């Protein structure tokens, strides 16, 4: 890849890393941001996650493990990253439920490299739900699409065998990244594998593209600021909390009985 291409490619990775620059004192600024609405079809699924339902109804707790890159964790301000925001939002939406969201960082690792250890990781951490954020580094590395698909299948199967429900989260969207790599094979394969294994796909790519096209974010900006990183994390967390509650198929009346 040309040097200029690498510099541009760094933009989307930079967005994932921007949170590392956010001071903890700014965490209060991210409460319930306006906007970042999404079409209902992007946040609904016909799939019911049995482990999540059992954890909510029988154990009155929900342990979630997020596995991904630095875009799922913030070194100096974890309270502003989307896993921490997701935990706060789910605790608000599921009163009486002990919600705990933890993350496992896998920097610059392909789906095959991460997937090989998912079964053991789930067995050790025992989450009811694994959120596997993947695809970006495979696209950057131009990993063979069939190999990527096989790695996804093996990682999902190992995680389910170890006792967790799985949600796949696909690539970040950036109008700049599409000029340098082709995300389509990875997006298509994630969708196909999710359908094959009957697991929900949280379409982060489509959501971020929607927010960019509607003017919620300016993801084409070559110099994104800290505020943009915070808003992206907030909006992802809000959308993901809605998505998770939908996969649990918990009705308002059932929610009241969980208190």
mmCIF file of C-alpha atoms in Angstrom:
data_model
loop_
_atom_site.group_PDB
_atom_site.id
_atom_site.type_symbol
_atom_site.label_atom_id
_atom_site.label_comp_id
_atom_site.label_asym_id
_atom_site.label_seq_id
_atom_site.Cartn_x
_atom_site.Cartn_y
_atom_site.Cartn_z
ATOM 1 C CA UNK A 1 0.000 0.000 0.000
ATOM 2 C CA UNK A 2 1.322 3.469 -0.833
ATOM 3 C CA UNK A 3 2.429 5.733 1.993
ATOM 4 C CA UNK A 4 -0.433 8.109 1.304
ATOM 5 C CA UNK A 5 -2.866 5.226 1.432
ATOM 6 C CA UNK A 6 -1.489 4.120 4.782
ATOM 7 C CA UNK A 7 -1.889 7.645 6.117
ATOM 8 C CA UNK A 8 -5.500 7.734 4.998
ATOM 9 C CA UNK A 9 -6.136 4.274 6.311
ATOM 10 C CA UNK A 10 -4.939 5.499 9.660
ATOM 11 C CA UNK A 11 -8.003 7.754 9.868
ATOM 12 C CA UNK A 12 -10.417 4.959 10.642
ATOM 13 C CA UNK A 13 -7.955 3.369 13.033
ATOM 14 C CA UNK A 14 -7.423 6.801 14.517
ATOM 15 C CA UNK A 15 -11.140 7.084 15.229
ATOM 16 C CA UNK A 16 -10.920 3.811 17.113
ATOM 17 C CA UNK A 17 -7.961 5.123 19.102
ATOM 18 C CA UNK A 18 -9.175 8.655 19.718
ATOM 19 C CA UNK A 19 -10.876 7.597 22.912
ATOM 20 C CA UNK A 20 -7.443 7.031 24.437
ATOM 21 C CA UNK A 21 -7.020 10.797 24.456
ATOM 22 C CA UNK A 22 -10.254 11.521 26.300
ATOM 23 C CA UNK A 23 -9.776 12.586 29.932
ATOM 24 C CA UNK A 24 -11.890 10.727 32.515
ATOM 25 C CA UNK A 25 -13.303 14.021 33.729
ATOM 26 C CA UNK A 26 -15.203 14.358 30.480
ATOM 27 C CA UNK A 27 -17.222 11.199 31.057
ATOM 28 C CA UNK A 28 -20.161 13.187 32.407
ATOM 29 C CA UNK A 29 -20.515 14.920 29.054
ATOM 30 C CA UNK A 30 -21.580 11.723 27.288
ATOM 31 C CA UNK A 31 -24.890 11.101 29.046
ATOM 32 C CA UNK A 32 -27.819 10.467 26.695
ATOM 33 C CA UNK A 33 -26.593 12.338 23.611
ATOM 34 C CA UNK A 34 -29.281 13.677 21.295
ATOM 35 C CA UNK A 35 -29.650 12.276 17.821
ATOM 36 C CA UNK A 36 -27.939 9.140 16.481
ATOM 37 C CA UNK A 37 -31.317 7.563 15.832
ATOM 38 C CA UNK A 38 -31.405 4.543 13.541
ATOM 39 C CA UNK A 39 -34.066 2.834 11.445
ATOM 40 C CA UNK A 40 -35.821 0.212 13.545
ATOM 41 C CA UNK A 41 -34.877 -2.595 11.173
ATOM 42 C CA UNK A 42 -31.193 -2.032 11.971
ATOM 43 C CA UNK A 43 -31.771 -2.693 15.657
ATOM 44 C CA UNK A 44 -34.132 -5.642 15.559
ATOM 45 C CA UNK A 45 -33.631 -9.339 14.969
ATOM 46 C CA UNK A 46 -35.825 -12.401 14.934
ATOM 47 C CA UNK A 47 -33.225 -14.350 16.875
ATOM 48 C CA UNK A 48 -33.691 -15.040 20.579
ATOM 49 C CA UNK A 49 -30.541 -15.581 22.625
ATOM 50 C CA UNK A 50 -31.334 -18.385 25.044
ATOM 51 C CA UNK A 51 -28.358 -17.936 27.359
ATOM 52 C CA UNK A 52 -29.168 -14.255 27.762
ATOM 53 C CA UNK A 53 -32.825 -14.977 28.515
ATOM 54 C CA UNK A 54 -31.889 -17.624 31.099
ATOM 55 C CA UNK A 55 -29.371 -15.301 32.747
ATOM 56 C CA UNK A 56 -31.961 -12.541 33.032
ATOM 57 C CA UNK A 57 -34.859 -14.637 34.255
ATOM 58 C CA UNK A 58 -33.115 -17.281 36.347
ATOM 59 C CA UNK A 59 -29.936 -15.653 37.588
ATOM 60 C CA UNK A 60 -31.026 -12.003 37.484
ATOM 61 C CA UNK A 61 -27.681 -11.076 36.035
ATOM 62 C CA UNK A 62 -26.119 -10.555 32.629
ATOM 63 C CA UNK A 63 -22.388 -10.960 32.071
ATOM 64 C CA UNK A 64 -21.204 -9.715 28.685
ATOM 65 C CA UNK A 65 -17.715 -10.066 27.221
ATOM 66 C CA UNK A 66 -16.684 -7.781 24.344
ATOM 67 C CA UNK A 67 -13.756 -9.049 22.288
ATOM 68 C CA UNK A 68 -12.281 -6.674 19.779
ATOM 69 C CA UNK A 69 -9.721 -4.029 18.956
ATOM 70 C CA UNK A 70 -8.905 -0.748 20.661
ATOM 71 C CA UNK A 71 -12.209 0.632 19.388
ATOM 72 C CA UNK A 72 -13.846 -1.353 22.183
ATOM 73 C CA UNK A 73 -11.532 -0.100 24.927
ATOM 74 C CA UNK A 74 -10.039 3.166 26.092
ATOM 75 C CA UNK A 75 -6.797 3.102 28.010
ATOM 76 C CA UNK A 76 -7.066 6.341 29.954
ATOM 77 C CA UNK A 77 -10.811 6.813 30.089
ATOM 78 C CA UNK A 78 -12.606 3.497 30.158
ATOM 79 C CA UNK A 79 -15.835 5.151 31.277
ATOM 80 C CA UNK A 80 -16.178 6.766 27.845
ATOM 81 C CA UNK A 81 -15.683 3.604 25.771
ATOM 82 C CA UNK A 82 -18.750 1.902 24.379
ATOM 83 C CA UNK A 83 -18.507 -1.264 26.562
ATOM 84 C CA UNK A 84 -18.638 0.852 29.722
ATOM 85 C CA UNK A 85 -21.424 2.986 28.292
ATOM 86 C CA UNK A 86 -23.247 -0.193 27.269
ATOM 87 C CA UNK A 87 -23.056 -1.451 30.851
ATOM 88 C CA UNK A 88 -24.549 1.789 32.182
ATOM 89 C CA UNK A 89 -27.346 1.823 29.626
ATOM 90 C CA UNK A 90 -28.272 -1.822 30.185
ATOM 91 C CA UNK A 91 -28.341 -1.330 33.944
ATOM 92 C CA UNK A 92 -30.797 1.509 33.355
ATOM 93 C CA UNK A 93 -32.928 -0.562 30.982
ATOM 94 C CA UNK A 94 -32.821 -3.725 33.098
ATOM 95 C CA UNK A 95 -33.437 -2.593 36.676
ATOM 96 C CA UNK A 96 -32.858 -5.335 39.200
ATOM 97 C CA UNK A 97 -30.398 -7.119 36.904
ATOM 98 C CA UNK A 98 -26.691 -7.206 37.734
ATOM 99 C CA UNK A 99 -25.186 -6.230 34.379
ATOM 100 C CA UNK A 100 -21.437 -6.494 33.962
ATOM 101 C CA UNK A 101 -19.652 -5.757 30.685
ATOM 102 C CA UNK A 102 -15.970 -6.579 30.380
ATOM 103 C CA UNK A 103 -13.662 -6.442 27.386
ATOM 104 C CA UNK A 104 -10.735 -8.381 26.043
ATOM 105 C CA UNK A 105 -8.509 -6.404 23.706
ATOM 106 C CA UNK A 106 -7.085 -8.073 20.612
ATOM 107 C CA UNK A 107 -5.006 -5.436 18.813
ATOM 108 C CA UNK A 108 -3.989 -6.101 15.199
ATOM 109 C CA UNK A 109 -5.291 -9.656 15.255
ATOM 110 C CA UNK A 110 -7.182 -11.370 12.462
ATOM 111 C CA UNK A 111 -10.403 -13.291 13.002
ATOM 112 C CA UNK A 112 -8.444 -16.544 12.756
ATOM 113 C CA UNK A 113 -5.981 -15.437 15.426
ATOM 114 C CA UNK A 114 -8.723 -14.276 17.783
ATOM 115 C CA UNK A 115 -11.150 -17.083 17.028
ATOM 116 C CA UNK A 116 -8.618 -19.770 17.892
ATOM 117 C CA UNK A 117 -8.744 -18.746 21.540
ATOM 118 C CA UNK A 118 -12.386 -17.792 21.936
ATOM 119 C CA UNK A 119 -13.560 -21.142 23.261
ATOM 120 C CA UNK A 120 -11.051 -21.122 26.093
ATOM 121 C CA UNK A 121 -11.674 -17.446 26.789
ATOM 122 C CA UNK A 122 -15.416 -18.028 27.134
ATOM 123 C CA UNK A 123 -14.831 -21.091 29.298
ATOM 124 C CA UNK A 124 -12.609 -19.043 31.604
ATOM 125 C CA UNK A 125 -14.721 -15.875 31.800
ATOM 126 C CA UNK A 126 -18.164 -17.549 31.584
ATOM 127 C CA UNK A 127 -20.177 -14.727 29.979
ATOM 128 C CA UNK A 128 -23.769 -15.330 28.973
ATOM 129 C CA UNK A 129 -23.087 -13.190 25.889
ATOM 130 C CA UNK A 130 -19.981 -12.743 23.765
ATOM 131 C CA UNK A 131 -19.863 -9.720 21.453
ATOM 132 C CA UNK A 132 -17.210 -10.431 18.825
ATOM 133 C CA UNK A 133 -16.107 -7.270 17.041
ATOM 134 C CA UNK A 134 -14.064 -8.246 13.987
ATOM 135 C CA UNK A 135 -13.366 -7.746 10.308
ATOM 136 C CA UNK A 136 -11.477 -4.454 10.132
ATOM 137 C CA UNK A 137 -7.973 -5.860 10.475
ATOM 138 C CA UNK A 138 -8.775 -8.743 8.119
ATOM 139 C CA UNK A 139 -9.858 -6.203 5.495
ATOM 140 C CA UNK A 140 -6.710 -4.156 6.018
ATOM 141 C CA UNK A 141 -4.574 -7.284 5.656
ATOM 142 C CA UNK A 142 -6.623 -8.471 2.646
ATOM 143 C CA UNK A 143 -7.178 -11.848 4.307
ATOM 144 C CA UNK A 144 -8.733 -14.371 1.937
ATOM 145 C CA UNK A 145 -12.530 -14.084 2.238
ATOM 146 C CA UNK A 146 -13.027 -17.859 2.508
ATOM 147 C CA UNK A 147 -10.409 -18.084 5.249
ATOM 148 C CA UNK A 148 -12.133 -15.225 7.055
ATOM 149 C CA UNK A 149 -15.478 -16.990 6.798
ATOM 150 C CA UNK A 150 -14.025 -20.249 8.099
ATOM 151 C CA UNK A 151 -12.414 -18.453 11.047
ATOM 152 C CA UNK A 152 -15.710 -16.818 11.966
ATOM 153 C CA UNK A 153 -17.533 -20.146 11.908
ATOM 154 C CA UNK A 154 -14.949 -21.850 14.085
ATOM 155 C CA UNK A 155 -14.883 -18.981 16.590
ATOM 156 C CA UNK A 156 -18.664 -18.910 16.900
ATOM 157 C CA UNK A 157 -18.936 -22.680 17.282
ATOM 158 C CA UNK A 158 -16.221 -22.766 19.937
ATOM 159 C CA UNK A 159 -17.869 -19.935 21.879
ATOM 160 C CA UNK A 160 -21.289 -21.545 21.770
ATOM 161 C CA UNK A 161 -19.854 -24.903 22.817
ATOM 162 C CA UNK A 162 -18.193 -23.153 25.766
ATOM 163 C CA UNK A 163 -21.586 -21.858 26.885
ATOM 164 C CA UNK A 164 -22.114 -18.337 25.506
ATOM 165 C CA UNK A 165 -24.529 -16.721 23.109
ATOM 166 C CA UNK A 166 -22.773 -14.727 20.389
ATOM 167 C CA UNK A 167 -23.403 -11.404 18.669
ATOM 168 C CA UNK A 168 -21.166 -10.538 15.728
ATOM 169 C CA UNK A 169 -20.243 -6.879 15.240
ATOM 170 C CA UNK A 170 -18.883 -5.936 11.832
ATOM 171 C CA UNK A 171 -16.430 -3.304 10.609
ATOM 172 C CA UNK A 172 -16.377 0.395 11.323
ATOM 173 C CA UNK A 173 -17.526 2.617 8.460
ATOM 174 C CA UNK A 174 -15.481 5.436 6.982
ATOM 175 C CA UNK A 175 -15.976 6.978 3.533
ATOM 176 C CA UNK A 176 -12.199 7.308 3.341
ATOM 177 C CA UNK A 177 -11.476 3.661 4.088
ATOM 178 C CA UNK A 178 -13.591 2.543 1.134
ATOM 179 C CA UNK A 179 -11.178 4.294 -1.239
ATOM 180 C CA UNK A 180 -8.335 2.060 -0.023
ATOM 181 C CA UNK A 181 -9.826 -1.324 0.843
ATOM 182 C CA UNK A 182 -12.895 -3.266 -0.204
ATOM 183 C CA UNK A 183 -14.972 -4.117 2.883
ATOM 184 C CA UNK A 184 -17.735 -5.870 0.898
ATOM 185 C CA UNK A 185 -16.363 -9.461 1.051
ATOM 186 C CA UNK A 186 -15.958 -9.232 4.816
ATOM 187 C CA UNK A 187 -19.355 -7.643 5.380
ATOM 188 C CA UNK A 188 -21.026 -10.229 3.156
ATOM 189 C CA UNK A 189 -19.286 -13.147 4.826
ATOM 190 C CA UNK A 190 -20.146 -11.915 8.313
ATOM 191 C CA UNK A 191 -23.783 -11.665 7.302
ATOM 192 C CA UNK A 192 -23.734 -15.152 5.770
ATOM 193 C CA UNK A 193 -21.998 -16.769 8.748
ATOM 194 C CA UNK A 194 -24.383 -15.080 11.177
ATOM 195 C CA UNK A 195 -27.325 -16.545 9.274
ATOM 196 C CA UNK A 196 -25.734 -19.992 9.081
ATOM 197 C CA UNK A 197 -25.163 -20.119 12.834
ATOM 198 C CA UNK A 198 -28.365 -18.318 13.807
ATOM 199 C CA UNK A 199 -26.540 -15.532 15.635
ATOM 200 C CA UNK A 200 -27.447 -11.836 15.469
ATOM 201 C CA UNK A 201 -25.269 -9.464 13.464
ATOM 202 C CA UNK A 202 -24.940 -5.969 14.864
ATOM 203 C CA UNK A 203 -24.403 -3.980 11.670
ATOM 204 C CA UNK A 204 -22.060 -1.284 12.941
ATOM 205 C CA UNK A 205 -20.955 -0.519 9.377
ATOM 206 C CA UNK A 206 -24.482 0.280 8.186
ATOM 207 C CA UNK A 207 -25.273 2.282 11.317
ATOM 208 C CA UNK A 208 -22.181 4.467 11.032
ATOM 209 C CA UNK A 209 -22.813 4.987 7.320
ATOM 210 C CA UNK A 210 -26.398 5.988 8.097
ATOM 211 C CA UNK A 211 -25.250 8.493 10.721
ATOM 212 C CA UNK A 212 -22.684 9.906 8.313
ATOM 213 C CA UNK A 213 -25.200 10.262 5.486
ATOM 214 C CA UNK A 214 -27.805 11.913 7.720
ATOM 215 C CA UNK A 215 -25.243 14.390 9.055
ATOM 216 C CA UNK A 216 -25.044 13.002 12.589
ATOM 217 C CA UNK A 217 -21.290 12.559 12.152
ATOM 218 C CA UNK A 218 -18.796 13.898 9.636
ATOM 219 C CA UNK A 219 -16.757 10.748 9.183
ATOM 220 C CA UNK A 220 -15.041 12.190 6.111
ATOM 221 C CA UNK A 221 -13.329 14.795 8.235
ATOM 222 C CA UNK A 222 -9.549 14.182 8.010
ATOM 223 C CA UNK A 223 -9.088 15.616 11.526
ATOM 224 C CA UNK A 224 -11.763 14.081 13.768
ATOM 225 C CA UNK A 225 -11.772 15.517 17.264
ATOM 226 C CA UNK A 226 -12.194 14.010 20.687
ATOM 227 C CA UNK A 227 -15.862 15.021 20.801
ATOM 228 C CA UNK A 228 -16.539 12.953 17.687
ATOM 229 C CA UNK A 229 -14.939 9.878 19.246
ATOM 230 C CA UNK A 230 -17.075 10.294 22.365
ATOM 231 C CA UNK A 231 -20.265 10.672 20.337
ATOM 232 C CA UNK A 232 -19.500 7.610 18.233
ATOM 233 C CA UNK A 233 -18.926 5.515 21.364
ATOM 234 C CA UNK A 234 -22.146 6.817 22.905
ATOM 235 C CA UNK A 235 -24.235 6.142 19.844
ATOM 236 C CA UNK A 236 -22.838 2.647 19.358
ATOM 237 C CA UNK A 237 -23.601 1.866 23.009
ATOM 238 C CA UNK A 238 -27.166 3.174 22.729
ATOM 239 C CA UNK A 239 -27.864 1.184 19.588
ATOM 240 C CA UNK A 240 -26.239 -1.960 20.976
ATOM 241 C CA UNK A 241 -28.256 -1.799 24.207
ATOM 242 C CA UNK A 242 -31.472 -1.693 22.166
ATOM 243 C CA UNK A 243 -30.242 -4.560 20.014
ATOM 244 C CA UNK A 244 -29.388 -6.753 23.007
ATOM 245 C CA UNK A 245 -32.736 -6.181 24.702
ATOM 246 C CA UNK A 246 -34.446 -7.086 21.422
ATOM 247 C CA UNK A 247 -32.491 -10.351 21.156
ATOM 248 C CA UNK A 248 -33.664 -11.244 24.663
ATOM 249 C CA UNK A 249 -37.292 -10.775 23.559
ATOM 250 C CA UNK A 250 -38.207 -9.358 26.966
ATOM 251 C CA UNK A 251 -41.591 -7.621 26.977
ATOM 252 C CA UNK A 252 -42.301 -4.504 29.111
ATOM 253 C CA UNK A 253 -44.399 -6.597 31.503
ATOM 254 C CA UNK A 254 -41.603 -9.145 31.852
ATOM 255 C CA UNK A 255 -39.140 -6.322 32.494
ATOM 256 C CA UNK A 256 -41.253 -5.220 35.435
ATOM 257 C CA UNK A 257 -41.122 -8.710 36.948
ATOM 258 C CA UNK A 258 -37.314 -8.683 36.760
ATOM 259 C CA UNK A 259 -37.095 -5.781 39.213
#
